[in-house]
C-alpha positions as a printed Julia matrix, in Angstrom:
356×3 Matrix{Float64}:
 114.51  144.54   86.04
 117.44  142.56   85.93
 120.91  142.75   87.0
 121.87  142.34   83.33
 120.98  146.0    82.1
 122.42  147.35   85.21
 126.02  145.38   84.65
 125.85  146.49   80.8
 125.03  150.05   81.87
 127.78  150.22   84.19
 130.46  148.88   82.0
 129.5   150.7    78.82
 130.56  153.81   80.96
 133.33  152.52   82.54
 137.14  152.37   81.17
 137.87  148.4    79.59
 141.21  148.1    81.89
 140.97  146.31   84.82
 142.41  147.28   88.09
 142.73  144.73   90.91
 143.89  145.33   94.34
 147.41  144.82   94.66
 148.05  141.68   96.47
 151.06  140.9    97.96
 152.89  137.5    98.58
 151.65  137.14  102.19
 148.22  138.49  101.48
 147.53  136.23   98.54
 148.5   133.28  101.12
 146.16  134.57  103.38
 143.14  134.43  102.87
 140.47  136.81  104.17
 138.36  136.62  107.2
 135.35  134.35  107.06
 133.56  137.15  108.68
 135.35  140.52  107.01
 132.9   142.74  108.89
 130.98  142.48  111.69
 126.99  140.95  110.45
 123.94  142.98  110.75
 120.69  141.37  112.77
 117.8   141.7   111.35
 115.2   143.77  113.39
 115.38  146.33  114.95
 115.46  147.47  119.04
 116.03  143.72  119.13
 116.96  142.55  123.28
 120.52  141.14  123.34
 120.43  138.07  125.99
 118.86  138.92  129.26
 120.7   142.15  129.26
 118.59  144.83  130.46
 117.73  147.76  128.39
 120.5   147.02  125.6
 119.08  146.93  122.41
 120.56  146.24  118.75
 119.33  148.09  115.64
 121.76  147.71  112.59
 120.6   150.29  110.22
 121.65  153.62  108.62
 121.06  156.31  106.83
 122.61  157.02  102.38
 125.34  159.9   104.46
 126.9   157.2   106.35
 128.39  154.82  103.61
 132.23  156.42  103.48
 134.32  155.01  101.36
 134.84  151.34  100.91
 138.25  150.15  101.79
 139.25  146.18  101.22
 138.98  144.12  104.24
 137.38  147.1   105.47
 138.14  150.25  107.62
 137.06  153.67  109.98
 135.78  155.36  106.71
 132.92  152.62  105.45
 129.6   152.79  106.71
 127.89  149.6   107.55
 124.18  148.48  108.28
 121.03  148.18  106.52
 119.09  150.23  104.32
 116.26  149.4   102.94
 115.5   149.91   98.85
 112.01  150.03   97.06
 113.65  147.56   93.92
 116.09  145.7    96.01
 114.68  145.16   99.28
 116.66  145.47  102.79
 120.45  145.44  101.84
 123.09  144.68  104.13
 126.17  147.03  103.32
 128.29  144.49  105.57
 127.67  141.58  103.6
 127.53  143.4   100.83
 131.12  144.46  100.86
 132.49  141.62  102.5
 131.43  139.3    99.24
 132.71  142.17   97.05
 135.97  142.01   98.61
 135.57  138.18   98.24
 135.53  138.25   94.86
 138.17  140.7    94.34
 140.64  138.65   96.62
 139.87  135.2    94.46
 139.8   136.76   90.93
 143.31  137.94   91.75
 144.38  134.58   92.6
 142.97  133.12   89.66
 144.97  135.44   87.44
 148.33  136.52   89.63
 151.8   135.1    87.98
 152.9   134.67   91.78
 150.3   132.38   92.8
 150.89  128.43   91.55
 148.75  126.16   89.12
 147.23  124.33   91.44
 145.78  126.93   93.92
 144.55  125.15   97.53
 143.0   127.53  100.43
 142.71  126.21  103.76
 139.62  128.66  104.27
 139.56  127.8   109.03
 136.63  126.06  109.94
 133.21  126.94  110.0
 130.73  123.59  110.38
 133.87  122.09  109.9
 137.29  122.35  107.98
 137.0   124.15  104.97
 139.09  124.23  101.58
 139.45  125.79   98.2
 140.86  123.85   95.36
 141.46  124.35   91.52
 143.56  124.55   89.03
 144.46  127.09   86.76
 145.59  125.34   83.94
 142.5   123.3    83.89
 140.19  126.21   83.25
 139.31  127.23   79.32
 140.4   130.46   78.03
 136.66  131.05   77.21
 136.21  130.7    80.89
 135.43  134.41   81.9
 137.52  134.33   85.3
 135.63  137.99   86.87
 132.63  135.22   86.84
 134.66  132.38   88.27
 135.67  134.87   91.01
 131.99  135.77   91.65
 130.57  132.43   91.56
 133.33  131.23   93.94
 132.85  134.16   96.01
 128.72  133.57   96.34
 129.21  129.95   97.28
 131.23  131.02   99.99
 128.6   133.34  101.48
 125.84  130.38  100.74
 128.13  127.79  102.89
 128.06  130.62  105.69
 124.58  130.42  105.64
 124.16  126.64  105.94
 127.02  126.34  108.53
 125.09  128.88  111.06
 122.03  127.05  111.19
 123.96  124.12  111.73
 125.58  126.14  114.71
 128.82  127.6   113.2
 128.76  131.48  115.2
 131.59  133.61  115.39
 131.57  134.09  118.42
 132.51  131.11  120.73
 129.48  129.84  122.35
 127.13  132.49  120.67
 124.75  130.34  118.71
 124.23  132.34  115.3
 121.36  130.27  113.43
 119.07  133.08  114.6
 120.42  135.15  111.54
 120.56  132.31  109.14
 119.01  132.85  105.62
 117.83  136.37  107.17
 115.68  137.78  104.38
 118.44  140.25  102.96
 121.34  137.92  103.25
 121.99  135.97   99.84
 120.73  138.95   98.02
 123.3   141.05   99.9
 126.07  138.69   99.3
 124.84  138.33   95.59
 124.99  142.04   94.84
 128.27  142.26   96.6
 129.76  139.76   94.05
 128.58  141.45   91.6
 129.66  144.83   92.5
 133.37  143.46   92.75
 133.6   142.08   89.21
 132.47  145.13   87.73
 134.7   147.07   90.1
 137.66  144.59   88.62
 136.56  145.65   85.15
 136.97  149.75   85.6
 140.32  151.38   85.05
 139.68  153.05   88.49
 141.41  151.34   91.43
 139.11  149.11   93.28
 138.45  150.81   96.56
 137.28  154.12   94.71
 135.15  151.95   92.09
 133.37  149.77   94.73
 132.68  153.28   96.37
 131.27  154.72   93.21
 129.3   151.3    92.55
 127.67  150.89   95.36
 126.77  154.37   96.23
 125.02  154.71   92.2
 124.11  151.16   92.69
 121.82  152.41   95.7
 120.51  155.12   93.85
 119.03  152.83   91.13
 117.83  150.74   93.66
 116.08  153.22   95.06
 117.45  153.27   98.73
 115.65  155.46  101.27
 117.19  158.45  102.16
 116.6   158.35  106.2
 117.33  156.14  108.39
 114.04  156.78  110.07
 112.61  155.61  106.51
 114.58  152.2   107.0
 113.34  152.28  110.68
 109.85  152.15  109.25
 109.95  149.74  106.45
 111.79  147.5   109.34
 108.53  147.97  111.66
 106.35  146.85  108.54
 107.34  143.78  108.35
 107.22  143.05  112.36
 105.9   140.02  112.96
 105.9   138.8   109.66
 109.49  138.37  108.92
 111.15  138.89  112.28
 109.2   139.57  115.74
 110.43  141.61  118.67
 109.39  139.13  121.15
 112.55  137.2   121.15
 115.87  138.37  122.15
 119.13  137.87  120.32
 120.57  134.7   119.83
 117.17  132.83  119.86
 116.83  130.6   116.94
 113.02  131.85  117.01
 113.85  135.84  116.2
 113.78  135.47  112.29
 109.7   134.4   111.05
 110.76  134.24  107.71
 113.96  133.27  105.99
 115.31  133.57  102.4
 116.63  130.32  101.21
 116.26  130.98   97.08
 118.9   129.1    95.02
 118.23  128.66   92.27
 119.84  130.79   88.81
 118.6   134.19   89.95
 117.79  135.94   93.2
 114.36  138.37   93.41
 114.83  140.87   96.04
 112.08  140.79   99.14
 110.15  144.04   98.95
 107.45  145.5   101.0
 103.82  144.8   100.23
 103.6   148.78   99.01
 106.53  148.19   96.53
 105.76  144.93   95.37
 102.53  147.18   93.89
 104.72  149.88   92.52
 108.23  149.05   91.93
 109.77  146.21   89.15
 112.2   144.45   91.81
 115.61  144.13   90.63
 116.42  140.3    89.71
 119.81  139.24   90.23
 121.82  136.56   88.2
 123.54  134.16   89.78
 126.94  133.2    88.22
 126.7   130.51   85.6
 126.61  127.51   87.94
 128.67  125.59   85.39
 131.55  127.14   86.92
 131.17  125.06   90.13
 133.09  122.28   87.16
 136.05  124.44   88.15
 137.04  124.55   91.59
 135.81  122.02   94.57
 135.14  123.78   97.93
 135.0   121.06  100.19
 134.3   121.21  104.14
 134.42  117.92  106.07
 131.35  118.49  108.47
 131.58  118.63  112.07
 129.14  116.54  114.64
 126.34  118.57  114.46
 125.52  117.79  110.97
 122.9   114.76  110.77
 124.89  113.76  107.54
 122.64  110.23  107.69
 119.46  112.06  107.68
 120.41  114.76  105.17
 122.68  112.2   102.63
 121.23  108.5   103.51
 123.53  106.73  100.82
 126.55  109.13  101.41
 130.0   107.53  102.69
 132.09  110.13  105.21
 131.3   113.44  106.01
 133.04  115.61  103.39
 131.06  117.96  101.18
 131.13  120.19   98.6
 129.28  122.96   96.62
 127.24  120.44   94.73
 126.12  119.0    97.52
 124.87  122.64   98.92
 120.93  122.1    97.01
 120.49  119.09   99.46
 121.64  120.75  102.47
 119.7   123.78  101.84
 116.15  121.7   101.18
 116.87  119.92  103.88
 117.08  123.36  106.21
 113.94  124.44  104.71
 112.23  121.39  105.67
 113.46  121.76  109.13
 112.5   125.28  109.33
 109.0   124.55  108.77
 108.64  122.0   110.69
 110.09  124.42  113.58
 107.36  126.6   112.87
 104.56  124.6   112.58
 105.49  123.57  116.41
 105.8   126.91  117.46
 102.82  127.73  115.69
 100.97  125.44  118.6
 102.63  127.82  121.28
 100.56  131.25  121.32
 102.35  134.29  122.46
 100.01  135.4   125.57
 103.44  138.6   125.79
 102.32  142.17  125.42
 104.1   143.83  122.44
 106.42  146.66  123.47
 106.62  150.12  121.97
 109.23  151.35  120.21
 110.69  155.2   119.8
 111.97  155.84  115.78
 115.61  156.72  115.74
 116.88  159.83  114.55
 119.67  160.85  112.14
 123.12  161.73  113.61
């Protein structure tokens, strides 16, 4: 199934005018956080350092989403929950890339904001900046899909830049969540969920609460979080192991690094048998023509290795293909070394967490 008929669904049943969130002069010249929300690990009862019996498990039940507020809030849930077409979904990302898209689309199309648009963005694997120009872009250009694609890149830069050791925390090494297997799908879904919540008449904060909560439902999202609990114990050891505490590089087994036009959703062996995953489009990557993120990278890139015939260390979203295929070569070659290492630990037992 893909994303298409859900989109076209959504908006036949939704009013034509669009309501943005109402930006104001400072907020428009502000961008938002890098990190909106706190992230999710993947796991769960995953050891935190060498701290003794403190253990992380970001998941939740369908009763605890709220109601989504941009840049968030007290009243939005946050975790993951795990779907039988869409695979582990992290409501964090998820609405941080919705609120993404919402922020950059109103840019794009605000009277107070100038032709040529420039976004010092912090740093994160180095400085980090949004250009375009507004005049430049065709009327044909549809701008909710500019927004999105913008928005997406974004989240796909975060991903590169941890396993190159951007955290956000000081001195708390993040690449141990890097291309987690729910991530870009996530971050995907979010951008998508914010440009049809930019198409409804209904203002955005109530339509990204309707979205994502009937989203969910056509996803088929577990009820429990018990039933989250267990599809996270399923896939022990295969995508993620216990063994290894947070921030070890080694806690993630398997990571999602898919690029390419479309995402397809990671689903348990049981529902890959049963269930017709829902595909997600990526924006048309013709866009990238119209804006240049750029991020002049820090030390602990190995631009010579990655980019042998490249002059200075400033990238930009085209350059994002290499960067990734270069990661995934790494990360195999990680785990073939590992591989060599056998794991002589007993596994521990774990209790299933209860509602409430």
């Amino acid at each position: 199934m893909k994303w298409i008929f859900i989109s076209l669904w959504v908006v036949l049943i939704a009013p034509a005018q669009a309501k943005a969130p109402v930006l104001s002069a400072k907020e428009l010249a502000h961008p938002p956080a890098k990190v909106i929300r706190i992230c999710c690990a993947f796991g769960s009862e995953v050891s935190v350092g060498r701290i003794p019996f403190v253990k992380k498990t970001d998941i939740m039940s369908l009763d605890d989403l709220g109601t989504h507020r941009y840049l968030g809030g007290p009243s939005e849930g946050n975790g993951i929950i795990y779907t039988q077409k869409g695979g582990f979904v992290d409501l964090g990302h998820l609405r941080d890339y919705a609120d993404w898209t919402a922020y950059l689309y109103v840019m794009l199309t605000s009277e107070e904001t100038k032709d040529v648009i420039t976004l010092a963005l912090g740093t994160e694997g180095g400085p980090k900046m949004l250009t375009l120009k507004k005049s430049s872009i065709p009327s044909h250009v549809d701008r909710y899909e500019l927004a999105g694609r913008m928005a997406y890149d974004l989240s796909v830069w975060h991903e590169i830049s941890t396993w190159f050791g951007a955290s956000y925390i000081p001195m708390v090494p993040e690449r141990f969540s890097s291309f987690s297997p729910e991530d870009l799908y996530s971050n995907l879904l979010g951008a998508r969920l914010g440009i049809l919540a930019l198409q409804s008449e209904l203002e955005y904060e109530e339509a990204i609460t309707q979205l994502l909560a009937s989203t969910l439902k056509s996803l088929v999202a577990v009820d429990e979080i018990e039933e989250t609990f267990l599809a996270m114990e399923k896939v022990e050891d295969l995508w993620w192991t216990r063994e290894k505490a947070i921030p070890n590089k080694r806690l993630l087994l398997k990571r999602y690094m898919q690029n390419g036009s479309e995402l397809v959703p990671w689903l348990l062996p049981e529902d890959v048998q049963r269930e017709v995953p829902c595909i997600l489009d990526i924006p048309d990557e013709r866009l990238r023509n119209y804006y240049d993120l750029t991020i002049k990278l820090n030390a602990r890139f190995p631009v010579a290795r990655i980019f042998p015939l490249k002059e200075g260390r400033v990238v930009s979203q085209n350059d994002f293909d290499e960067l990734i295929l270069f990661i995934e070569k790494e990360s195999v070659r990680l785990d073939e070394k590992y591989a060599k290492k056998p794991n002589t630990k007993p596994k521990r037992e774990v209790k299933k967490p209860t509602a409430g």
